[in-house]
mmCIF file of C-alpha atoms in Angstrom:
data_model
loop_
_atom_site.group_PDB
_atom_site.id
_atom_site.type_symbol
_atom_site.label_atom_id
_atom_site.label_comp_id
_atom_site.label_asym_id
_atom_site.label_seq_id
_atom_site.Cartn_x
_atom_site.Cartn_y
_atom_site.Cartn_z
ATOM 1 C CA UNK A 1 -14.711 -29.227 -1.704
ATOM 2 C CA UNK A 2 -11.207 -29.038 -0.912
ATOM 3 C CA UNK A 3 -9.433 -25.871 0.719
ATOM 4 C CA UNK A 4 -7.089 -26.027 -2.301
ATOM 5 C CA UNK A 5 -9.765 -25.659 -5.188
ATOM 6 C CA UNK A 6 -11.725 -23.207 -2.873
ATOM 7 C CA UNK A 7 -8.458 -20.794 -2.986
ATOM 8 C CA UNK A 8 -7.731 -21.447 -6.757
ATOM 9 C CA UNK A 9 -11.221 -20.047 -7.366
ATOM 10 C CA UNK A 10 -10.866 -17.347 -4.879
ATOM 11 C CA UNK A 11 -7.790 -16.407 -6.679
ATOM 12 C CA UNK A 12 -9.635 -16.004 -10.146
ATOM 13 C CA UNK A 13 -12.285 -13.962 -7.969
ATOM 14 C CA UNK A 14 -15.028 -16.371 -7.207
ATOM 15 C CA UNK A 15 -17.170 -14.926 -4.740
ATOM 16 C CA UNK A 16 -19.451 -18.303 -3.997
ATOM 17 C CA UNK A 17 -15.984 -19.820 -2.959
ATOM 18 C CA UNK A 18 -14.648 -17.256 -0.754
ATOM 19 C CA UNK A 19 -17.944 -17.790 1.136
ATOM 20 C CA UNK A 20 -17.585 -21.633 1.286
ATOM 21 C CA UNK A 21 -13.755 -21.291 2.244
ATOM 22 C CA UNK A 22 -14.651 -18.776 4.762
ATOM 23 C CA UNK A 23 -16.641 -21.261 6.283
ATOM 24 C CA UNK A 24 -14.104 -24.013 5.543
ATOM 25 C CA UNK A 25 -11.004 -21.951 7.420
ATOM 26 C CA UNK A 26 -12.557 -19.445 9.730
ATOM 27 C CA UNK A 27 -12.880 -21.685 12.525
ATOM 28 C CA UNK A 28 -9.130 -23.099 12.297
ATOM 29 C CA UNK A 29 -7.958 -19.008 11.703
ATOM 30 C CA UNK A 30 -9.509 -17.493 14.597
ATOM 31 C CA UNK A 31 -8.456 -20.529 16.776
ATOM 32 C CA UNK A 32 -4.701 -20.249 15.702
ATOM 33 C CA UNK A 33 -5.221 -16.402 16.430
ATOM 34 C CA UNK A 34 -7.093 -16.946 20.057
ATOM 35 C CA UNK A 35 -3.947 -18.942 21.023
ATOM 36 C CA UNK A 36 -1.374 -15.614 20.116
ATOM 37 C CA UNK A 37 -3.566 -12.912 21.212
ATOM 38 C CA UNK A 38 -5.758 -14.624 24.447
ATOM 39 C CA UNK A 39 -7.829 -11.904 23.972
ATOM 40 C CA UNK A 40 -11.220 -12.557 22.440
ATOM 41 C CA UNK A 41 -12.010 -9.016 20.562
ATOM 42 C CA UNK A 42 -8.996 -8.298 19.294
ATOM 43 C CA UNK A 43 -8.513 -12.267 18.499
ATOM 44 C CA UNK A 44 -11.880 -11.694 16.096
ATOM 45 C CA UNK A 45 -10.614 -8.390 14.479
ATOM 46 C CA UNK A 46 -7.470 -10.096 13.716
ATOM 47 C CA UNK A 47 -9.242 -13.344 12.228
ATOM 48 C CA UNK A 48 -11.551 -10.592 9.769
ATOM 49 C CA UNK A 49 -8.174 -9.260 9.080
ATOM 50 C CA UNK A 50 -6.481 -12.441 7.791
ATOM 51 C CA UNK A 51 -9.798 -13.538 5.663
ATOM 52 C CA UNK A 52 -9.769 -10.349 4.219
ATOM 53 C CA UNK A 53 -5.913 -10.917 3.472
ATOM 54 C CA UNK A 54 -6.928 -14.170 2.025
ATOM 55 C CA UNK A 55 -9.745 -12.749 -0.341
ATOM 56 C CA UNK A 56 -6.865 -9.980 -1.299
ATOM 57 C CA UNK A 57 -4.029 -12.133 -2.218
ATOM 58 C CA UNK A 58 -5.090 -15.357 -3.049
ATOM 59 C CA UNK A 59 -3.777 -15.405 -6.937
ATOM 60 C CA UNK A 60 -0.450 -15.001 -4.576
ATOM 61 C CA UNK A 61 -1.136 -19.056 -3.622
ATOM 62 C CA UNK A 62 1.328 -21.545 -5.127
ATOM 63 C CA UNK A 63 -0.508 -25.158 -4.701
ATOM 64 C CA UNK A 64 3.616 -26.202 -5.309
ATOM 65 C CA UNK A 65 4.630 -24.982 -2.185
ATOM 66 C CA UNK A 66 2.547 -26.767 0.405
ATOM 67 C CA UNK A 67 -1.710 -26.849 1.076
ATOM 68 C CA UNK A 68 -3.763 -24.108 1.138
ATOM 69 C CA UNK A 69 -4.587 -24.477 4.826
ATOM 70 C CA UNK A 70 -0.818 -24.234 5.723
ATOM 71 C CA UNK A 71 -0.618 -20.956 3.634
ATOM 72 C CA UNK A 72 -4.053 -19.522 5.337
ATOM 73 C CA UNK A 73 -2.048 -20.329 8.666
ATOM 74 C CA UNK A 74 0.975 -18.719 7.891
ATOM 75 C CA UNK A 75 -1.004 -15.480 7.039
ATOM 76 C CA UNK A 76 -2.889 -16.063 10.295
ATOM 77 C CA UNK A 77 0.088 -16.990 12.264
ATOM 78 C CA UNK A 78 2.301 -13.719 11.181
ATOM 79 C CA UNK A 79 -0.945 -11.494 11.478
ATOM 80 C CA UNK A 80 -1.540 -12.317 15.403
ATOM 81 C CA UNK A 81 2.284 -12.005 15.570
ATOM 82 C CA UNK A 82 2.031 -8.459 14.413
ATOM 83 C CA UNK A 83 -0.696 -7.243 16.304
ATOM 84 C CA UNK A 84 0.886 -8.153 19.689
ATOM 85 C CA UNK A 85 3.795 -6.356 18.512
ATOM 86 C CA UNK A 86 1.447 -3.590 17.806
ATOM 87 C CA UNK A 87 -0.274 -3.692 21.107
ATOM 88 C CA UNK A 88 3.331 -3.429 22.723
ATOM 89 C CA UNK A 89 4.788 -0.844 21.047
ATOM 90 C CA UNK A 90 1.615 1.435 21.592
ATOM 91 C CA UNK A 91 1.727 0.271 25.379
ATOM 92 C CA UNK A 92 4.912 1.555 25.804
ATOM 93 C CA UNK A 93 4.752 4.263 23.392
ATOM 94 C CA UNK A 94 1.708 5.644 25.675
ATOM 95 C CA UNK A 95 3.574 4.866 28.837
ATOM 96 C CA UNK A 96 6.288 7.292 27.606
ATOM 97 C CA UNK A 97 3.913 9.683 26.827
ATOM 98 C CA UNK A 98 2.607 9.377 30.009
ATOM 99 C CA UNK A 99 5.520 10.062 31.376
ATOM 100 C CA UNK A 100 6.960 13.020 29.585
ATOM 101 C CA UNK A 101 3.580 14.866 29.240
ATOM 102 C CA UNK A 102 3.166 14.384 25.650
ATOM 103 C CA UNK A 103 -0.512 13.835 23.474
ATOM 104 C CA UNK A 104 -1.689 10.681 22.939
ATOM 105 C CA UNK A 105 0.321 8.365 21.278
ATOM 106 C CA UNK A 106 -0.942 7.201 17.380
ATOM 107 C CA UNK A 107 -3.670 4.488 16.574
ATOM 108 C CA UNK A 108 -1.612 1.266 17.095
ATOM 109 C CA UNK A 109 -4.094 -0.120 14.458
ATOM 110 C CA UNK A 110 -3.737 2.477 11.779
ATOM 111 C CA UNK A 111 -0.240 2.835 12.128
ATOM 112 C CA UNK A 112 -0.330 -1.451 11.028
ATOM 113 C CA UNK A 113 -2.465 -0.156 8.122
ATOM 114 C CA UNK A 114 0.021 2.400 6.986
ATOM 115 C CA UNK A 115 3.301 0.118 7.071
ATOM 116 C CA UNK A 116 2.208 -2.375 5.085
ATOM 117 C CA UNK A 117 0.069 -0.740 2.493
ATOM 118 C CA UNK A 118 0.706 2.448 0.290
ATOM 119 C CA UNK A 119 -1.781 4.804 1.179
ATOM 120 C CA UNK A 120 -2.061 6.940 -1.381
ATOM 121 C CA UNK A 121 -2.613 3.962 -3.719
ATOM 122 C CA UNK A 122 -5.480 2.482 -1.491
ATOM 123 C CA UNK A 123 -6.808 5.932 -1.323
ATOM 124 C CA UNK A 124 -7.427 6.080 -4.815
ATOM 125 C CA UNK A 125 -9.040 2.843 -5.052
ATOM 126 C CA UNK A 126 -11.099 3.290 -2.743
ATOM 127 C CA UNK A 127 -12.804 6.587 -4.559
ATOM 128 C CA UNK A 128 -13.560 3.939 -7.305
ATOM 129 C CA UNK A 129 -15.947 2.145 -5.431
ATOM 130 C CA UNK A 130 -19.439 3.173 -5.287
ATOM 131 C CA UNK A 131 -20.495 5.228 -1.919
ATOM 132 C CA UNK A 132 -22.519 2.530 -0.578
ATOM 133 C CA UNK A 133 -19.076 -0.046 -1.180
ATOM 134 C CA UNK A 134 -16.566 2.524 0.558
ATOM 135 C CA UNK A 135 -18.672 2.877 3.357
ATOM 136 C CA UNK A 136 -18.926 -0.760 4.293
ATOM 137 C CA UNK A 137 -15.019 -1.614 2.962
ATOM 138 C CA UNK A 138 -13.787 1.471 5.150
ATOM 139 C CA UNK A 139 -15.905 0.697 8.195
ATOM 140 C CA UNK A 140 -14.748 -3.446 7.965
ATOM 141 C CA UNK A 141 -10.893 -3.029 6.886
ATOM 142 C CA UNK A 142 -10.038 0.695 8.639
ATOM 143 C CA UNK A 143 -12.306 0.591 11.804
ATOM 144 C CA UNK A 144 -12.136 -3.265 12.547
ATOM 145 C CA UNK A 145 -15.867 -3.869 12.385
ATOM 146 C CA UNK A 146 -17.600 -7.260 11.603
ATOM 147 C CA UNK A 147 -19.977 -7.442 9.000
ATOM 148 C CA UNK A 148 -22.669 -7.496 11.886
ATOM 149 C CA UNK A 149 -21.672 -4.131 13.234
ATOM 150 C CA UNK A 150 -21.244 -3.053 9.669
ATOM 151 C CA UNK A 151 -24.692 -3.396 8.931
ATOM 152 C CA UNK A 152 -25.973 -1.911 12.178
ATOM 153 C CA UNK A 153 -23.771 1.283 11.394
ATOM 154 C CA UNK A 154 -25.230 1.450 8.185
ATOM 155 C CA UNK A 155 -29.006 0.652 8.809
ATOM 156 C CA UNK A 156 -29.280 -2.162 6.389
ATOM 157 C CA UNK A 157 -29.626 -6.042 6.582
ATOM 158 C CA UNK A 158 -26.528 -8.168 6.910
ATOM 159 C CA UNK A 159 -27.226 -10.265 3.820
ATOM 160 C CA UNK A 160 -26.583 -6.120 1.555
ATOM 161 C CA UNK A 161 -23.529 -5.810 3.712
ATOM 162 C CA UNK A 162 -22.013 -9.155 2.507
ATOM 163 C CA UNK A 163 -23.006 -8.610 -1.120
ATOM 164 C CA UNK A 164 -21.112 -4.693 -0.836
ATOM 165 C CA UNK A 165 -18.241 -5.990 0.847
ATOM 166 C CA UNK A 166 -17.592 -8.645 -1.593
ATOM 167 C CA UNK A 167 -18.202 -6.159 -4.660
ATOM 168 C CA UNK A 168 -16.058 -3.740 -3.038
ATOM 169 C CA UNK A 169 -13.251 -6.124 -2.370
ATOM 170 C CA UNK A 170 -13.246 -7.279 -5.594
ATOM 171 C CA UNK A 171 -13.129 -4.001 -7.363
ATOM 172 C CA UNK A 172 -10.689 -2.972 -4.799
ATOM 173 C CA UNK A 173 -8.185 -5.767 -5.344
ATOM 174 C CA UNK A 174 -8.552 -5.133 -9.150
ATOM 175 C CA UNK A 175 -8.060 -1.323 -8.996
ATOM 176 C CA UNK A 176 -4.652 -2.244 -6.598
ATOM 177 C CA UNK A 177 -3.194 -4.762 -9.311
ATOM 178 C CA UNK A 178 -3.601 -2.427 -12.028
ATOM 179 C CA UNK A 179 -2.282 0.815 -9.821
ATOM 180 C CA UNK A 180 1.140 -1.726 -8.554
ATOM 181 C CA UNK A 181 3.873 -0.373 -9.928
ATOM 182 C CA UNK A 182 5.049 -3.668 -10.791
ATOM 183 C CA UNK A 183 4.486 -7.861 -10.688
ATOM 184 C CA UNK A 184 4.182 -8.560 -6.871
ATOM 185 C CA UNK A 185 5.642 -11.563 -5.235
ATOM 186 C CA UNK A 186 4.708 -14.724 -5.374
ATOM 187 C CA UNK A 187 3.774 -17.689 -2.590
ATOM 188 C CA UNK A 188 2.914 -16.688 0.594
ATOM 189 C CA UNK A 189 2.525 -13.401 1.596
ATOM 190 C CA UNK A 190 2.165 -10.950 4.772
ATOM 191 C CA UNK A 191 -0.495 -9.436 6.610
ATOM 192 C CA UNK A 192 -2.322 -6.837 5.816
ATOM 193 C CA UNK A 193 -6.333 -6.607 5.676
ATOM 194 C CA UNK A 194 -9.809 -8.571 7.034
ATOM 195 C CA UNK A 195 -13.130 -10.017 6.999
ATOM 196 C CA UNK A 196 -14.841 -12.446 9.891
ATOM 197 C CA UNK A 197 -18.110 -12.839 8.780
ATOM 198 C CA UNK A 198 -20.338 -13.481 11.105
#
């Protein structure tokens, strides 16, 4: 099935075809990513990140405006971009901490988090969830774990951690488009979010 009708359906929150898109893109993502970042950890965090993105904003597609594998890219493309301009700015934030004796400088990662997403408004979504759906969401999108370590955290089999995840996501994205203050934009977006299943 194409990329295109895989999205659409991801958009209208069709779980079967976020799994077969996953395994359509994922390869291509964390490819375009390697190439940015070089490094091979952070290069699989980021990947999570933009299929999470993906899951989160895909009613955002406009088929009009080019394929859905270009879009995917773009996401991926400004994603890696970010991080390494995360990963600098901590690097020399630490350096002049270093250097003048002050604490350690903030979690390069969360502060990403907090600039592109209203916390307060995630905060509350999240306490809609179910325990069991927090715990895995919070532990994949906030802490940068893969499914796999996700389900060795928790103590249960990787097939439960999929099926919360999704769940979660899709509650979560709900419970963000009804707390929005208003219509968000349309076509391509930023980054912001995760997952590379594994």
């Amino acid at each position: 099935m194409e990329a295109e009708t895989l999205l659409l359906r991801v958009a209208a929150g069709d779980q079967e075809a976020f799994e077969e898109l996953y395994g359509l893109v994922s390869g291509p993502v964390f490819g375009l990513v390697r190439r940015v970042l070089r490094d091979h950890a952070q290069s699989e965090e980021v990947a999570q990140e933009v299929l999470v993105e993906v899951w989160r904003t895909a009613p955002r597609f406009d088929p009009g405006r080019g394929s859905a594998l270009s879009w995917i890219l773009t996401l991926t493309h400004r994603r890696a971009v970010d991080r390494v301009r995360s990963v600098r700015a901590a690097r020399e934030r630490e350096t002049r901490a270093a250097r003048f004796g002050e604490g350690p400088a903030f979690d390069h990662v969360a502060e990403e988090v907090e600039a592109t997403l209203d916390r307060e408004r995630v905060r509350d979504c999240l306490r809609s969830l179910t325990d069991l759906q927090r715990q895995a969401v919070t532990l994949a999108y906030y802490d940068g774990c893969t499914y796999r370590e996700v389900a060795r955290h928790l103590s249960v089999p990787l097939g439960t951690v999929k099926t919360r995840m999704r769940d979660g996501l899709l509650r979560l994205r709900a419970c963000l488009e009804t707390a929005a203050p208003g219509p968000g934009p349309s076509g391509p977006v930023r980054s912001g979010g995760k997952p590379h299943v594994r």
